[in-house]
Short mmCIF file of C-alpha atoms in Angstrom, two decimals:
data_model
loop_
_atom_site.label_atom_id
_atom_site.label_comp_id
_atom_site.label_asym_id
_atom_site.label_seq_id
_atom_site.Cartn_x
_atom_site.Cartn_y
_atom_site.Cartn_z
CA UNK A 1 0.00 0.00 0.00
CA UNK A 2 1.33 3.46 -0.89
CA UNK A 3 2.45 5.73 1.90
CA UNK A 4 0.53 9.03 2.15
CA UNK A 5 3.63 11.15 1.49
CA UNK A 6 5.42 8.88 -0.95
CA UNK A 7 5.17 6.81 -4.11
CA UNK A 8 4.84 3.13 -4.92
CA UNK A 9 7.29 1.39 -7.27
CA UNK A 10 7.79 -2.13 -8.53
CA UNK A 11 11.27 -2.05 -6.98
CA UNK A 12 12.92 0.24 -4.45
CA UNK A 13 16.71 -0.15 -4.43
CA UNK A 14 18.81 1.06 -1.51
CA UNK A 15 22.28 1.74 -2.92
CA UNK A 16 23.42 2.77 -6.40
CA UNK A 17 26.74 0.98 -6.66
CA UNK A 18 27.48 -1.80 -9.17
CA UNK A 19 24.75 -4.09 -7.84
CA UNK A 20 22.11 -1.42 -7.32
CA UNK A 21 22.45 0.42 -10.63
CA UNK A 22 22.68 -2.85 -12.61
CA UNK A 23 19.44 -3.99 -10.99
CA UNK A 24 17.82 -0.64 -11.81
CA UNK A 25 18.85 -0.70 -15.47
CA UNK A 26 17.81 -4.32 -16.02
CA UNK A 27 14.50 -3.79 -14.23
CA UNK A 28 13.84 -0.72 -16.35
CA UNK A 29 14.52 -2.77 -19.50
CA UNK A 30 11.86 -5.18 -18.24
CA UNK A 31 9.44 -2.24 -17.89
CA UNK A 32 9.42 -2.24 -14.10
CA UNK A 33 9.28 1.06 -12.20
CA UNK A 34 12.31 1.69 -9.98
CA UNK A 35 13.31 4.07 -7.20
CA UNK A 36 17.11 4.10 -6.93
CA UNK A 37 18.30 5.62 -3.65
CA UNK A 38 21.84 6.59 -2.67
CA UNK A 39 23.38 9.09 -0.27
CA UNK A 40 26.46 9.61 -2.47
CA UNK A 41 27.26 9.62 -6.18
CA UNK A 42 25.73 7.08 -8.54
CA UNK A 43 28.23 4.34 -9.27
CA UNK A 44 29.26 3.64 -5.69
CA UNK A 45 32.66 2.60 -4.38
CA UNK A 46 33.86 0.89 -7.55
CA UNK A 47 33.53 3.92 -9.79
CA UNK A 48 34.50 6.66 -7.35
CA UNK A 49 36.72 5.12 -4.65
CA UNK A 50 37.71 1.65 -5.84
CA UNK A 51 38.14 -0.25 -9.09
CA UNK A 52 38.35 2.59 -11.59
CA UNK A 53 40.59 5.12 -9.82
CA UNK A 54 42.94 2.44 -8.47
CA UNK A 55 43.38 0.90 -11.91
CA UNK A 56 44.08 4.34 -13.34
CA UNK A 57 46.86 4.76 -10.77
CA UNK A 58 48.17 1.29 -11.61
CA UNK A 59 48.35 2.20 -15.30
CA UNK A 60 50.20 5.44 -14.52
CA UNK A 61 52.59 3.37 -12.40
CA UNK A 62 53.09 0.97 -15.32
CA UNK A 63 53.97 3.90 -17.58
CA UNK A 64 56.55 5.06 -15.02
CA UNK A 65 58.14 1.60 -14.97
CA UNK A 66 58.16 1.38 -18.75
CA UNK A 67 59.86 4.77 -18.95
CA UNK A 68 62.59 3.62 -16.54
CA UNK A 69 63.09 0.43 -18.54
CA UNK A 70 62.80 2.04 -22.00
CA UNK A 71 66.49 1.63 -22.78
CA UNK A 72 66.21 -2.16 -22.54
CA UNK A 73 63.83 -1.94 -25.52
CA UNK A 74 66.17 0.33 -27.46
CA UNK A 75 64.27 3.52 -26.60
CA UNK A 76 66.12 6.45 -25.08
CA UNK A 77 63.90 8.05 -22.44
CA UNK A 78 64.33 9.49 -18.99
CA UNK A 79 61.90 9.59 -16.08
CA UNK A 80 62.17 13.14 -14.80
CA UNK A 81 59.74 12.68 -11.93
CA UNK A 82 56.16 12.01 -10.89
CA UNK A 83 53.67 14.89 -11.07
CA UNK A 84 50.97 13.64 -8.70
CA UNK A 85 48.69 16.56 -9.49
CA UNK A 86 48.72 15.50 -13.15
CA UNK A 87 48.37 11.80 -12.26
CA UNK A 88 45.35 12.62 -10.11
CA UNK A 89 43.90 14.79 -12.87
CA UNK A 90 44.20 11.85 -15.29
CA UNK A 91 42.58 9.52 -12.74
CA UNK A 92 39.80 11.92 -11.79
CA UNK A 93 39.07 12.70 -15.44
CA UNK A 94 38.37 9.02 -16.15
CA UNK A 95 36.05 8.80 -13.15
CA UNK A 96 34.25 12.00 -14.17
CA UNK A 97 33.63 10.82 -17.73
CA UNK A 98 32.31 7.45 -16.62
CA UNK A 99 30.16 9.06 -13.95
CA UNK A 100 28.68 11.51 -16.45
CA UNK A 101 27.73 8.64 -18.73
CA UNK A 102 26.21 6.54 -15.94
CA UNK A 103 24.40 9.50 -14.42
CA UNK A 104 22.82 10.32 -17.79
CA UNK A 105 21.86 6.70 -18.39
CA UNK A 106 20.04 6.46 -15.06
CA UNK A 107 18.51 9.90 -14.69
CA UNK A 108 17.13 9.99 -18.24
CA UNK A 109 15.48 6.57 -17.98
CA UNK A 110 11.71 7.00 -17.78
CA UNK A 111 11.33 3.92 -15.58
CA UNK A 112 13.93 4.99 -12.98
CA UNK A 113 13.47 7.64 -10.31
CA UNK A 114 16.84 8.59 -8.80
CA UNK A 115 16.59 9.70 -5.16
CA UNK A 116 19.55 11.46 -3.54
CA UNK A 117 19.78 11.02 0.22
CA UNK A 118 20.39 8.58 3.03
CA UNK A 119 17.77 5.85 2.98
CA UNK A 120 16.58 3.61 5.79
CA UNK A 121 14.38 0.53 5.67
CA UNK A 122 11.40 1.45 7.86
CA UNK A 123 8.99 -1.31 6.82
CA UNK A 124 9.21 -4.54 4.84
CA UNK A 125 8.16 -2.61 1.74
CA UNK A 126 9.31 0.93 2.49
CA UNK A 127 12.51 2.99 2.46
CA UNK A 128 12.49 6.45 4.01
CA UNK A 129 14.69 9.29 2.79
CA UNK A 130 14.64 12.67 4.58
CA UNK A 131 11.12 12.06 5.85
CA UNK A 132 9.71 10.93 2.50
CA UNK A 133 8.69 7.32 2.06
CA UNK A 134 9.18 5.19 -1.05
CA UNK A 135 7.14 1.99 -1.12
CA UNK A 136 8.19 -0.95 -3.24
CA UNK A 137 6.42 -4.15 -4.18
CA UNK A 138 9.99 -5.46 -3.97
CA UNK A 139 13.04 -4.12 -2.12
CA UNK A 140 16.68 -4.65 -3.11
CA UNK A 141 19.32 -3.93 -0.48
CA UNK A 142 22.58 -2.87 -2.15
CA UNK A 143 24.20 -0.64 0.45
CA UNK A 144 27.79 -1.66 -0.29
CA UNK A 145 30.86 -1.71 1.93
CA UNK A 146 33.41 0.44 3.75
CA UNK A 147 37.14 0.20 4.45
CA UNK A 148 37.64 -1.82 7.61
CA UNK A 149 40.21 -1.10 10.28
CA UNK A 150 41.44 -3.10 13.29
CA UNK A 151 40.45 -2.67 16.94
CA UNK A 152 42.50 0.13 18.51
CA UNK A 153 43.87 1.29 15.16
CA UNK A 154 42.80 4.89 14.63
CA UNK A 155 42.59 6.10 11.04
CA UNK A 156 43.34 9.82 10.89
CA UNK A 157 43.56 10.31 7.13
CA UNK A 158 47.04 11.86 7.37
CA UNK A 159 49.48 9.26 8.67
CA UNK A 160 47.14 6.29 8.94
CA UNK A 161 45.05 6.00 5.78
CA UNK A 162 42.38 3.87 4.16
CA UNK A 163 42.35 3.28 0.41
CA UNK A 164 39.93 6.21 0.04
CA UNK A 165 42.51 8.56 1.58
CA UNK A 166 45.32 7.01 -0.46
CA UNK A 167 43.46 7.71 -3.71
CA UNK A 168 43.40 11.43 -2.85
CA UNK A 169 47.04 11.66 -1.80
CA UNK A 170 48.70 14.71 -3.38
CA UNK A 171 52.21 13.27 -3.24
CA UNK A 172 54.16 10.05 -3.52
CA UNK A 173 55.15 9.06 0.01
CA UNK A 174 58.85 8.53 0.56
CA UNK A 175 57.97 5.33 2.40
CA UNK A 176 54.81 3.43 3.25
CA UNK A 177 53.68 0.51 5.35
CA UNK A 178 50.80 -1.45 3.84
CA UNK A 179 48.84 -3.34 6.48
CA UNK A 180 47.33 -6.28 4.62
CA UNK A 181 48.63 -8.43 1.77
CA UNK A 182 45.32 -9.05 0.01
CA UNK A 183 44.12 -7.50 -3.24
CA UNK A 184 43.95 -3.88 -2.07
CA UNK A 185 47.24 -4.10 -0.21
CA UNK A 186 49.34 -5.56 -3.02
CA UNK A 187 47.81 -3.19 -5.59
CA UNK A 188 48.72 -0.07 -3.60
CA UNK A 189 52.14 -1.51 -2.74
CA UNK A 190 52.71 -2.04 -6.46
CA UNK A 191 51.60 1.51 -7.34
CA UNK A 192 53.68 3.24 -4.71
CA UNK A 193 56.80 1.22 -5.49
CA UNK A 194 56.51 2.06 -9.19
CA UNK A 195 56.07 5.74 -8.34
CA UNK A 196 59.22 5.72 -6.22
CA UNK A 197 58.25 4.87 -2.62
CA UNK A 198 59.93 2.41 -0.29
CA UNK A 199 57.16 -0.07 0.60
CA UNK A 200 56.73 -2.78 3.25
CA UNK A 201 53.67 -5.05 3.40
CA UNK A 202 52.65 -6.56 6.74
CA UNK A 203 50.39 -9.64 6.49
CA UNK A 204 49.21 -11.81 9.38
CA UNK A 205 48.50 -14.82 7.15
CA UNK A 206 51.36 -17.07 5.97
CA UNK A 207 51.48 -15.66 2.43
CA UNK A 208 50.49 -12.75 0.23
CA UNK A 209 47.14 -12.97 -1.62
CA UNK A 210 46.27 -15.92 0.60
CA UNK A 211 42.96 -16.65 -1.16
CA UNK A 212 44.79 -17.42 -4.41
CA UNK A 213 46.45 -20.69 -5.37
CA UNK A 214 49.62 -21.24 -3.35
CA UNK A 215 51.81 -21.35 -6.47
CA UNK A 216 50.48 -17.92 -7.47
CA UNK A 217 51.36 -16.52 -4.04
CA UNK A 218 54.90 -17.88 -4.31
CA UNK A 219 55.36 -16.36 -7.77
CA UNK A 220 54.05 -12.98 -6.61
CA UNK A 221 56.41 -13.02 -3.63
CA UNK A 222 59.34 -13.78 -5.95
CA UNK A 223 58.31 -10.93 -8.23
CA UNK A 224 57.92 -8.51 -5.31
CA UNK A 225 61.37 -9.45 -3.96
CA UNK A 226 62.80 -8.73 -7.41
CA UNK A 227 61.01 -5.35 -7.40
CA UNK A 228 62.37 -4.71 -3.88
CA UNK A 229 58.90 -4.54 -2.33
CA UNK A 230 59.43 -5.67 1.24
CA UNK A 231 56.91 -7.91 2.97
CA UNK A 232 56.58 -9.71 6.28
CA UNK A 233 54.06 -12.54 6.48
CA UNK A 234 52.79 -14.78 9.26
CA UNK A 235 53.12 -12.17 12.00
CA UNK A 236 49.99 -10.34 13.16
CA UNK A 237 49.99 -6.58 13.55
CA UNK A 238 50.05 -5.34 17.16
CA UNK A 239 50.10 -1.54 17.17
CA UNK A 240 51.04 1.66 15.39
CA UNK A 241 52.59 4.76 16.97
CA UNK A 242 53.19 8.23 15.58
CA UNK A 243 56.83 9.27 15.31
CA UNK A 244 58.36 12.66 14.60
CA UNK A 245 58.34 11.99 10.85
CA UNK A 246 55.65 9.36 10.39
CA UNK A 247 54.58 6.09 11.96
CA UNK A 248 56.08 3.02 13.59
CA UNK A 249 54.25 -0.30 13.27
CA UNK A 250 54.90 -3.22 15.61
CA UNK A 251 54.17 -6.82 14.64
CA UNK A 252 54.14 -10.01 16.66
CA UNK A 253 57.53 -10.66 18.25
CA UNK A 254 58.23 -6.97 18.80
CA UNK A 255 59.65 -6.28 15.32
CA UNK A 256 59.03 -2.72 14.14
CA UNK A 257 58.84 -0.96 10.79
CA UNK A 258 58.91 2.81 10.32
CA UNK A 259 57.58 4.82 7.39
CA UNK A 260 56.01 8.11 6.42
CA UNK A 261 52.50 6.65 6.49
CA UNK A 262 50.53 3.45 6.97
CA UNK A 263 47.77 2.21 4.69
CA UNK A 264 45.12 0.05 6.35
CA UNK A 265 44.17 -2.58 3.75
CA UNK A 266 42.59 -5.31 5.88
CA UNK A 267 39.45 -5.72 3.79
CA UNK A 268 36.02 -4.17 3.54
CA UNK A 269 33.06 -4.46 5.88
CA UNK A 270 29.36 -4.50 4.92
CA UNK A 271 27.50 -1.19 5.21
CA UNK A 272 24.40 -2.38 7.07
CA UNK A 273 24.52 -0.73 10.52
CA UNK A 274 21.74 1.74 11.28
CA UNK A 275 19.82 1.07 8.08
CA UNK A 276 16.90 -0.71 9.72
CA UNK A 277 17.60 -4.17 8.34
CA UNK A 278 17.48 -6.13 11.59
CA UNK A 279 14.41 -4.24 12.80
CA UNK A 280 12.53 -5.68 9.82
CA UNK A 281 13.61 -9.23 10.68
CA UNK A 282 16.50 -9.54 8.22
CA UNK A 283 19.21 -11.88 9.49
CA UNK A 284 22.71 -10.45 9.76
CA UNK A 285 25.95 -12.30 10.53
CA UNK A 286 29.00 -10.14 11.25
CA UNK A 287 27.06 -7.37 9.55
CA UNK A 288 26.46 -9.32 6.33
CA UNK A 289 22.94 -9.94 5.04
CA UNK A 290 22.14 -13.65 4.85
CA UNK A 291 20.24 -14.75 1.74
CA UNK A 292 19.34 -17.97 -0.03
CA UNK A 293 20.93 -18.90 -3.37
CA UNK A 294 18.36 -16.72 -5.12
CA UNK A 295 19.49 -13.73 -3.04
CA UNK A 296 16.19 -13.51 -1.11
CA UNK A 297 16.49 -12.53 2.55
CA UNK A 298 13.56 -14.63 3.72
CA UNK A 299 11.65 -11.48 4.68
CA UNK A 300 8.78 -10.17 2.55
CA UNK A 301 9.93 -9.40 -0.99
CA UNK A 302 13.35 -8.20 0.14
CA UNK A 303 16.53 -9.19 -1.73
CA UNK A 304 20.19 -8.29 -1.18
CA UNK A 305 23.09 -7.97 -3.63
CA UNK A 306 26.77 -7.03 -3.71
CA UNK A 307 29.26 -6.51 -0.91
CA UNK A 308 26.68 -6.90 1.88
CA UNK A 309 26.10 -10.55 0.86
CA UNK A 310 28.78 -12.99 2.15
CA UNK A 311 31.28 -13.95 -0.54
CA UNK A 312 33.71 -12.24 -2.89
CA UNK A 313 33.43 -8.46 -2.67
CA UNK A 314 33.83 -7.74 -6.37
CA UNK A 315 32.07 -5.14 -8.48
CA UNK A 316 31.31 -7.61 -11.27
CA UNK A 317 29.77 -10.03 -8.77
CA UNK A 318 27.43 -7.30 -7.49
CA UNK A 319 26.67 -6.26 -11.08
CA UNK A 320 25.66 -9.80 -12.04
CA UNK A 321 23.64 -10.23 -8.85
CA UNK A 322 21.77 -7.02 -9.59
CA UNK A 323 20.79 -8.29 -13.04
CA UNK A 324 19.83 -11.66 -11.54
CA UNK A 325 17.49 -10.15 -8.94
CA UNK A 326 15.82 -7.82 -11.45
CA UNK A 327 15.10 -10.83 -13.66
CA UNK A 328 13.98 -12.88 -10.65
CA UNK A 329 11.46 -10.19 -9.70
CA UNK A 330 10.26 -10.02 -13.31
CA UNK A 331 9.57 -13.78 -13.27
CA UNK A 332 12.35 -14.67 -15.73
CA UNK A 333 13.67 -17.49 -13.48
CA UNK A 334 17.37 -16.80 -14.16
CA UNK A 335 19.98 -19.48 -13.48
CA UNK A 336 21.56 -19.30 -10.02
CA UNK A 337 24.98 -17.60 -10.06
CA UNK A 338 27.86 -20.01 -9.43
CA UNK A 339 30.06 -18.15 -6.94
CA UNK A 340 33.08 -20.31 -7.84
CA UNK A 341 32.62 -19.30 -11.46
CA UNK A 342 33.22 -15.60 -10.79
CA UNK A 343 36.58 -14.36 -12.15
CA UNK A 344 39.08 -12.87 -9.72
CA UNK A 345 41.72 -10.34 -10.79
CA UNK A 346 44.45 -8.54 -8.84
CA UNK A 347 45.97 -5.69 -10.87
CA UNK A 348 49.40 -5.42 -9.26
CA UNK A 349 52.58 -5.99 -11.26
CA UNK A 350 52.57 -8.86 -12.15
CA UNK A 351 48.82 -9.26 -12.62
CA UNK A 352 46.93 -12.21 -11.15
CA UNK A 353 43.80 -13.67 -12.76
CA UNK A 354 42.01 -16.78 -11.60
CA UNK A 355 38.86 -18.83 -11.98
CA UNK A 356 37.39 -21.73 -10.08
CA UNK A 357 39.06 -23.90 -7.45
CA UNK A 358 42.66 -23.70 -6.25
CA UNK A 359 44.67 -26.92 -6.25
CA UNK A 360 44.25 -27.21 -2.46
CA UNK A 361 40.49 -26.65 -2.59
CA UNK A 362 40.06 -29.08 -5.48
CA UNK A 363 41.90 -31.81 -3.59
CA UNK A 364 39.86 -31.13 -0.46
CA UNK A 365 36.67 -31.39 -2.50
CA UNK A 366 37.42 -34.35 -4.78
CA UNK A 367 40.38 -36.09 -3.11
CA UNK A 368 44.08 -35.72 -3.89
CA UNK A 369 44.15 -38.76 -6.17
CA UNK A 370 41.29 -37.42 -8.28
CA UNK A 371 42.94 -34.11 -9.22
CA UNK A 372 45.75 -33.28 -11.62
CA UNK A 373 47.46 -29.97 -12.38
CA UNK A 374 49.73 -28.46 -15.00
CA UNK A 375 51.88 -25.32 -14.89
CA UNK A 376 52.83 -23.68 -18.18
CA UNK A 377 55.74 -21.28 -17.76
CA UNK A 378 55.40 -17.99 -19.66
CA UNK A 379 59.06 -18.38 -20.63
CA UNK A 380 57.79 -20.51 -23.50
CA UNK A 381 55.38 -17.83 -24.73
CA UNK A 382 56.65 -15.48 -27.44
CA UNK A 383 54.49 -12.46 -26.52
CA UNK A 384 55.50 -12.78 -22.85
CA UNK A 385 59.14 -12.68 -23.93
CA UNK A 386 58.40 -9.52 -25.94
CA UNK A 387 56.77 -7.98 -22.86
CA UNK A 388 59.62 -9.21 -20.64
CA UNK A 389 57.25 -10.76 -18.14
CA UNK A 390 57.56 -13.88 -16.06
CA UNK A 391 54.85 -16.08 -14.62
CA UNK A 392 52.70 -19.05 -15.53
CA UNK A 393 49.30 -20.48 -16.35
CA UNK A 394 48.24 -23.21 -13.94
CA UNK A 395 45.39 -25.58 -14.70
CA UNK A 396 43.53 -27.73 -12.20
CA UNK A 397 41.27 -30.54 -13.42
CA UNK A 398 39.58 -33.71 -12.30
CA UNK A 399 41.42 -36.68 -13.76
CA UNK A 400 39.65 -37.58 -16.99
CA UNK A 401 37.20 -34.80 -16.16
CA UNK A 402 36.53 -31.10 -16.66
CA UNK A 403 38.63 -28.10 -15.72
CA UNK A 404 38.16 -27.07 -12.07
CA UNK A 405 40.42 -24.02 -11.92
CA UNK A 406 42.60 -21.71 -14.02
CA UNK A 407 45.25 -19.60 -12.26
CA UNK A 408 47.46 -17.09 -14.10
CA UNK A 409 50.16 -14.63 -13.11
CA UNK A 410 52.14 -12.30 -15.37
CA UNK A 411 51.77 -9.04 -17.25
CA UNK A 412 48.27 -8.47 -18.70
CA UNK A 413 46.90 -11.78 -17.43
CA UNK A 414 43.63 -10.03 -16.58
CA UNK A 415 42.87 -9.97 -20.30
CA UNK A 416 42.94 -13.80 -20.43
CA UNK A 417 40.37 -14.39 -17.70
CA UNK A 418 37.42 -14.15 -20.12
CA UNK A 419 38.35 -17.37 -21.92
CA UNK A 420 39.19 -18.99 -18.59
CA UNK A 421 35.68 -18.13 -17.38
CA UNK A 422 34.08 -19.77 -20.41
CA UNK A 423 36.23 -22.88 -20.00
CA UNK A 424 35.33 -23.25 -16.33
CA UNK A 425 31.64 -22.38 -16.58
CA UNK A 426 31.08 -24.67 -19.57
CA UNK A 427 32.82 -27.50 -17.68
CA UNK A 428 35.14 -27.99 -20.63
CA UNK A 429 37.60 -30.85 -20.85
CA UNK A 430 41.25 -30.01 -21.68
CA UNK A 431 40.94 -32.13 -24.84
CA UNK A 432 38.11 -29.87 -26.02
CA UNK A 433 39.99 -26.63 -25.33
CA UNK A 434 43.13 -28.03 -26.99
CA UNK A 435 41.23 -28.07 -30.31
CA UNK A 436 40.72 -24.29 -30.23
CA UNK A 437 43.07 -22.09 -32.28
CA UNK A 438 44.87 -19.36 -30.29
CA UNK A 439 46.36 -16.47 -32.27
CA UNK A 440 50.14 -16.14 -32.51
CA UNK A 441 51.94 -14.30 -31.02
CA UNK A 442 49.67 -13.56 -28.06
CA UNK A 443 49.71 -14.27 -24.38
CA UNK A 444 46.41 -16.02 -25.01
CA UNK A 445 48.55 -18.77 -26.57
CA UNK A 446 49.86 -19.55 -23.10
CA UNK A 447 46.38 -20.67 -22.13
CA UNK A 448 46.14 -22.74 -25.31
CA UNK A 449 49.56 -24.34 -24.80
CA UNK A 450 48.72 -25.20 -21.19
CA UNK A 451 45.61 -27.04 -22.35
CA UNK A 452 47.53 -28.79 -25.12
CA UNK A 453 49.95 -30.07 -22.50
CA UNK A 454 47.20 -31.16 -20.11
CA UNK A 455 45.50 -32.94 -23.01
CA UNK A 456 48.72 -34.91 -23.59
CA UNK A 457 49.96 -32.88 -26.56
CA UNK A 458 52.71 -30.61 -25.20
CA UNK A 459 54.52 -28.65 -27.90
CA UNK A 460 56.54 -25.84 -26.31
CA UNK A 461 56.44 -27.48 -22.90
CA UNK A 462 57.38 -30.72 -21.21
CA UNK A 463 54.60 -32.98 -20.00
#
């Protein structure tokens, strides 16, 4: 029933990040009326404070490295310095152009009403914004995430930063401590090192990028040692103190590291506090919204998508979930999203791209004797030699069965994850992939050669 001071929509969406805006656009295509509510800019964390600006910085960092190394390619060039004002202008310009396009797409859609302001779920079918109520026959919660910290660790935005602060930094720090060796941590460590900073990563877990295949972690650690990016793993962080010129971090065992600043990169937490979710009977665990496989909360016609749902906190996951829920509400009965089939990319140097199960997870699931793996070294790939990159493509399969995982590390490996996704999600056998023609010379050939080898037909590799 419509509220006296509001409107009724087919769907009210709380949050306009990747999941929320994707749901709005797909619902509008299906001729459903949508209210899209957000307290900040349309596009959410990914566009404004995450994926896009960080990858712009990573590309600028790559250009800096290529300039330093130009002579090894026969090009005479000199890196005269880093102009952070210009780097930030480049980064912000990309964000602004993408935002302008998205904003126009949403605000000019006749089926979407964009509502600016902080929304709160006040009934099972109603979100309130600044005293006005928006009633929905269906509700989608897409309120996103925030940069987490650790108990007792005070973020001041000057010496102790989150990634949001780091993206606005007007200088390259002389030195930096990165607290956390996951995706965000290794990406910022990679950027700052390329731009000229002395960087140390502190990670409590036994290895960097601990969610990736163990061989990938080992290769990244080798590459970081070669780049002189320092890291200390397996020792939990204890405290940080301000010094005259920066900060001093202490890890387990009393070892200390000093630097100009410290970046807190210990993951992201779900933005659900104070939004009225629990008051309406929605189950939360550690702040995350619990749903079934069809992303329904079990309360009324309320769904949840994106970073507030337990699992990988990736923009493309939220995007796909948003489309799924819009189609679910429209009665299209979409196929359930396979969480293991979502591609994962870390854009440090070297890049990491992966799909499916790690070797360890595959053996836990199917038994060690039922799983086989193959590592194809990029040293045998012509394009990788041209790019002067090192790394590998690792395949995990069930013996005499389909591919269970694809794990890649090296320059530009993110561009290969599309084919890897098709291979995994179509449950392809190596023998089937080995029949496909991969263009020469490309890094994509590395994927083809790996499958040739796993199919028993190694050419540029040893079986």
